[in-house]
Amino acid sequence: MRLKAPFETSSSITHDRRVLLIEVISEGLSGWGEITVDDDPYYNSETTDTAWHMLRDFIVPLTLGKTVGTAEEAGMLMSRIRGHEMARAGLENALWDIESQRKGVPLYQLLGGTLSEIPCGVSLGIQPIPELLIAKVEQALAAGYQRIKLKIKPGNDVETVRAVRRRFPTVKLMVDANSAYCLQDIELLSQFDGCELLMIEQPLAWDEIYQHAELQAQLQTPICLDECIHNARHAQAAIELGACKVINLKLGRVGGHSEARRVHDICRQRGVPVWCGGMLESGIGRVHNIAMSTLPGFVLPGDLSASQRYWQEDIIEPEVTVTRKGTIQVPQSTGLGYSVRRDLIEHLTAETAVWRA
Ligand code: OSB
Ligand code: MG
């Protein structure tokens, strides 16, 4: 699926996504999940092709034909697999869709969610000049989005963010560095303290919790961790070390709804706000994100935006839309709560594999 516009972060530029979907059929019900990987290993270590390999050679053999009572148990069948969270999440989330239909309960309620409307923000990719970025911020605010996240990288950071802040003095603003800095950049990073940011997301290395604690001790701006957090233990370690004050929760990055709920619970117990991160998902991944975002600890607007911000045409019906006040209404029917456009998916599909028990 081609993005409407390329999306640039400090670590890569994405033009299109080879969307990897899983449909599970069980006892006459069909459930869908999305594996939210990129084609390259520049955000996390997984890629579209490693996920395909994991599915074919490990995930399918561990799960096919097995009897489970819940989607969480299906997740446990894969617990021998180390890493490859996004690949595992795709399968587990498809089973959450099925469990919701089987029990006749909306997915968000099955997860323990309580919100019926969720607040939304946008994540704006790096732009060549501040004027272009300011125009994009203006458009997003006009559409109602409640929070603006700016991608930054060395050479396109403090000055740009200051320009946006000057133009929009009261907007809820934050930045995401995708691991582009190191502890020695403390002087530069401290300058964000003057920009009244909600948080700075993942400034330091993707696999480094401890140094974020050292940085947080010297920064007023709250640090939010994204890349570092792959499970509830990581979240607990990060919080107890003082490495972050906020956590970006991504379903794929933590291995699916079950682990996401555990991360959420740990954060909530410790009073650490969470919000839903995005991976430029198709409608199927997006709808799982909506369900997760109804849990009570999701107190900040997520990177959960309307389908039309990303895609000419989405693969679900209706598309995900955002209200004038920057919210998404949570569907109240069972399963995904949106219908999957099989014809369009077939039309876009380059490769399919089918496994039967
Ligand atoms: O770091 O949050 C990130 C997209 C791809 C990979 C990493 C990230 C992002 C985003 C986009 O920020 C969020 C979205 O889906 O709108
Ligand atoms: Mg991020």
Short mmCIF file of N, CA and C in Angstrom, two decimals, residues 166-228:
data_model
loop_
_atom_site.label_atom_id
_atom_site.label_comp_id
_atom_site.label_asym_id
_atom_site.label_seq_id
_atom_site.Cartn_x
_atom_site.Cartn_y
_atom_site.Cartn_z
N ARG A 166 6.89 28.83 18.38
CA ARG A 166 6.59 30.27 18.28
C ARG A 166 5.28 30.50 17.55
N ARG A 167 5.06 29.74 16.49
CA ARG A 167 3.86 29.92 15.66
C ARG A 167 2.61 29.39 16.37
N PHE A 168 2.77 28.34 17.20
CA PHE A 168 1.62 27.72 17.90
C PHE A 168 1.93 27.64 19.40
N PRO A 169 1.79 28.78 20.10
CA PRO A 169 2.28 28.84 21.48
C PRO A 169 1.60 27.89 22.46
N THR A 170 0.36 27.48 22.18
CA THR A 170 -0.36 26.70 23.20
C THR A 170 -0.66 25.26 22.80
N VAL A 171 -0.23 24.89 21.61
CA VAL A 171 -0.54 23.54 21.13
C VAL A 171 0.18 22.47 21.94
N LYS A 172 -0.49 21.32 22.14
CA LYS A 172 0.18 20.17 22.78
C LYS A 172 1.18 19.61 21.78
N LEU A 173 2.46 19.79 22.12
CA LEU A 173 3.53 19.50 21.16
C LEU A 173 4.54 18.53 21.78
N MET A 174 5.06 17.62 20.96
CA MET A 174 6.12 16.71 21.43
C MET A 174 7.03 16.36 20.27
N VAL A 175 8.18 15.75 20.57
CA VAL A 175 9.10 15.37 19.51
C VAL A 175 9.46 13.89 19.67
N ASP A 176 9.85 13.28 18.55
CA ASP A 176 10.28 11.87 18.54
C ASP A 176 11.59 11.78 17.78
N ALA A 177 12.65 11.32 18.47
CA ALA A 177 13.99 11.28 17.87
C ALA A 177 14.34 9.93 17.28
N ASN A 178 13.53 8.91 17.54
CA ASN A 178 13.85 7.56 17.05
C ASN A 178 15.33 7.21 17.24
N SER A 179 15.82 7.46 18.45
CA SER A 179 17.17 6.99 18.83
C SER A 179 18.32 7.68 18.09
N ALA A 180 18.15 8.94 17.73
CA ALA A 180 19.18 9.59 16.91
C ALA A 180 20.27 10.29 17.72
N TYR A 181 20.13 10.32 19.05
CA TYR A 181 21.10 11.10 19.85
C TYR A 181 21.83 10.20 20.82
N CYS A 182 22.86 10.78 21.47
CA CYS A 182 23.54 10.04 22.53
C CYS A 182 23.69 10.96 23.74
N LEU A 183 24.12 10.38 24.83
CA LEU A 183 24.19 11.11 26.09
C LEU A 183 25.05 12.37 25.96
N GLN A 184 26.05 12.33 25.09
CA GLN A 184 26.92 13.50 24.91
C GLN A 184 26.16 14.68 24.30
N ASP A 185 24.98 14.44 23.76
CA ASP A 185 24.20 15.53 23.17
C ASP A 185 23.36 16.27 24.21
N ILE A 186 23.68 16.08 25.48
CA ILE A 186 22.86 16.65 26.55
C ILE A 186 22.61 18.15 26.40
N GLU A 187 23.64 18.87 25.94
CA GLU A 187 23.48 20.32 25.83
C GLU A 187 22.39 20.67 24.81
N LEU A 188 22.45 20.00 23.68
CA LEU A 188 21.44 20.22 22.65
C LEU A 188 20.05 19.79 23.17
N LEU A 189 20.00 18.60 23.77
CA LEU A 189 18.70 18.07 24.22
C LEU A 189 18.09 18.96 25.30
N SER A 190 18.93 19.59 26.13
CA SER A 190 18.42 20.48 27.19
C SER A 190 17.69 21.68 26.61
N GLN A 191 18.04 22.05 25.39
CA GLN A 191 17.37 23.21 24.79
C GLN A 191 15.88 22.95 24.55
N PHE A 192 15.49 21.68 24.49
CA PHE A 192 14.06 21.39 24.35
C PHE A 192 13.29 21.78 25.61
N ASP A 193 14.00 21.89 26.74
CA ASP A 193 13.32 22.29 27.97
C ASP A 193 12.67 23.67 27.84
N GLY A 194 13.15 24.48 26.92
CA GLY A 194 12.54 25.79 26.71
C GLY A 194 11.36 25.77 25.74
N CYS A 195 11.03 24.61 25.22
CA CYS A 195 9.99 24.55 24.16
C CYS A 195 8.64 24.08 24.67
N GLU A 196 8.53 23.88 25.97
CA GLU A 196 7.27 23.41 26.57
C GLU A 196 6.69 22.21 25.84
N LEU A 197 7.48 21.16 25.80
CA LEU A 197 7.03 19.93 25.13
C LEU A 197 6.35 19.00 26.14
N LEU A 198 5.35 18.28 25.66
CA LEU A 198 4.73 17.26 26.50
C LEU A 198 5.75 16.20 26.87
N MET A 199 6.61 15.87 25.91
CA MET A 199 7.62 14.82 26.14
C MET A 199 8.56 14.78 24.95
N ILE A 200 9.70 14.12 25.17
CA ILE A 200 10.61 13.79 24.07
C ILE A 200 10.68 12.27 24.00
N GLU A 201 10.37 11.75 22.82
CA GLU A 201 10.26 10.29 22.66
C GLU A 201 11.58 9.70 22.18
N GLN A 202 12.01 8.67 22.86
CA GLN A 202 13.17 7.83 22.49
C GLN A 202 14.34 8.63 21.92
N PRO A 203 14.95 9.51 22.76
CA PRO A 203 16.10 10.24 22.25
C PRO A 203 17.33 9.36 22.03
N LEU A 204 17.57 8.37 22.92
CA LEU A 204 18.83 7.60 22.89
C LEU A 204 18.61 6.22 22.27
N ALA A 205 19.66 5.40 22.36
CA ALA A 205 19.69 4.13 21.60
C ALA A 205 18.46 3.26 21.81
N TRP A 206 18.13 2.51 20.78
CA TRP A 206 16.89 1.71 20.73
C TRP A 206 16.87 0.60 21.78
N ASP A 207 18.06 0.18 22.26
CA ASP A 207 18.10 -0.95 23.20
C ASP A 207 18.71 -0.53 24.54
N GLU A 208 18.59 0.75 24.88
CA GLU A 208 19.33 1.28 26.02
C GLU A 208 18.39 1.96 27.01
N ILE A 209 18.10 1.27 28.12
CA ILE A 209 17.22 1.87 29.13
C ILE A 209 18.02 2.73 30.11
N TYR A 210 19.17 2.21 30.56
CA TYR A 210 19.89 2.86 31.65
C TYR A 210 20.30 4.31 31.32
N GLN A 211 20.82 4.52 30.11
CA GLN A 211 21.25 5.88 29.76
C GLN A 211 20.08 6.86 29.68
N HIS A 212 18.90 6.34 29.39
CA HIS A 212 17.74 7.23 29.42
C HIS A 212 17.49 7.72 30.85
N ALA A 213 17.80 6.88 31.84
CA ALA A 213 17.65 7.31 33.23
C ALA A 213 18.66 8.43 33.54
N GLU A 214 19.87 8.26 33.03
CA GLU A 214 20.87 9.31 33.25
C GLU A 214 20.43 10.62 32.59
N LEU A 215 19.89 10.50 31.39
CA LEU A 215 19.43 11.69 30.68
C LEU A 215 18.23 12.33 31.38
N GLN A 216 17.26 11.49 31.78
CA GLN A 216 16.06 12.04 32.42
C GLN A 216 16.41 12.83 33.67
N ALA A 217 17.44 12.39 34.39
CA ALA A 217 17.84 13.09 35.61
C ALA A 217 18.31 14.52 35.31
N GLN A 218 18.71 14.76 34.07
CA GLN A 218 19.23 16.09 33.71
C GLN A 218 18.28 16.90 32.85
N LEU A 219 17.14 16.33 32.51
CA LEU A 219 16.17 17.02 31.64
C LEU A 219 14.89 17.30 32.41
N GLN A 220 14.30 18.47 32.13
CA GLN A 220 12.97 18.72 32.70
C GLN A 220 11.89 18.05 31.86
N THR A 221 12.08 18.10 30.55
CA THR A 221 11.08 17.51 29.65
C THR A 221 10.96 16.02 29.93
N PRO A 222 9.73 15.52 30.11
CA PRO A 222 9.58 14.08 30.34
C PRO A 222 10.08 13.26 29.15
N ILE A 223 10.77 12.16 29.44
CA ILE A 223 11.17 11.24 28.37
C ILE A 223 10.07 10.19 28.24
N CYS A 224 9.75 9.88 26.98
CA CYS A 224 8.82 8.79 26.66
C CYS A 224 9.63 7.72 25.95
N LEU A 225 9.48 6.46 26.35
CA LEU A 225 10.20 5.40 25.65
C LEU A 225 9.28 4.70 24.66
N ASP A 226 9.84 4.40 23.49
CA ASP A 226 9.15 3.65 22.44
C ASP A 226 9.99 2.39 22.15
N GLU A 227 11.03 2.54 21.33
CA GLU A 227 11.83 1.40 20.84
C GLU A 227 12.32 0.45 21.94
N CYS A 228 12.63 0.99 23.13
CA CYS A 228 13.21 0.19 24.22
C CYS A 228 12.27 -0.82 24.85
#
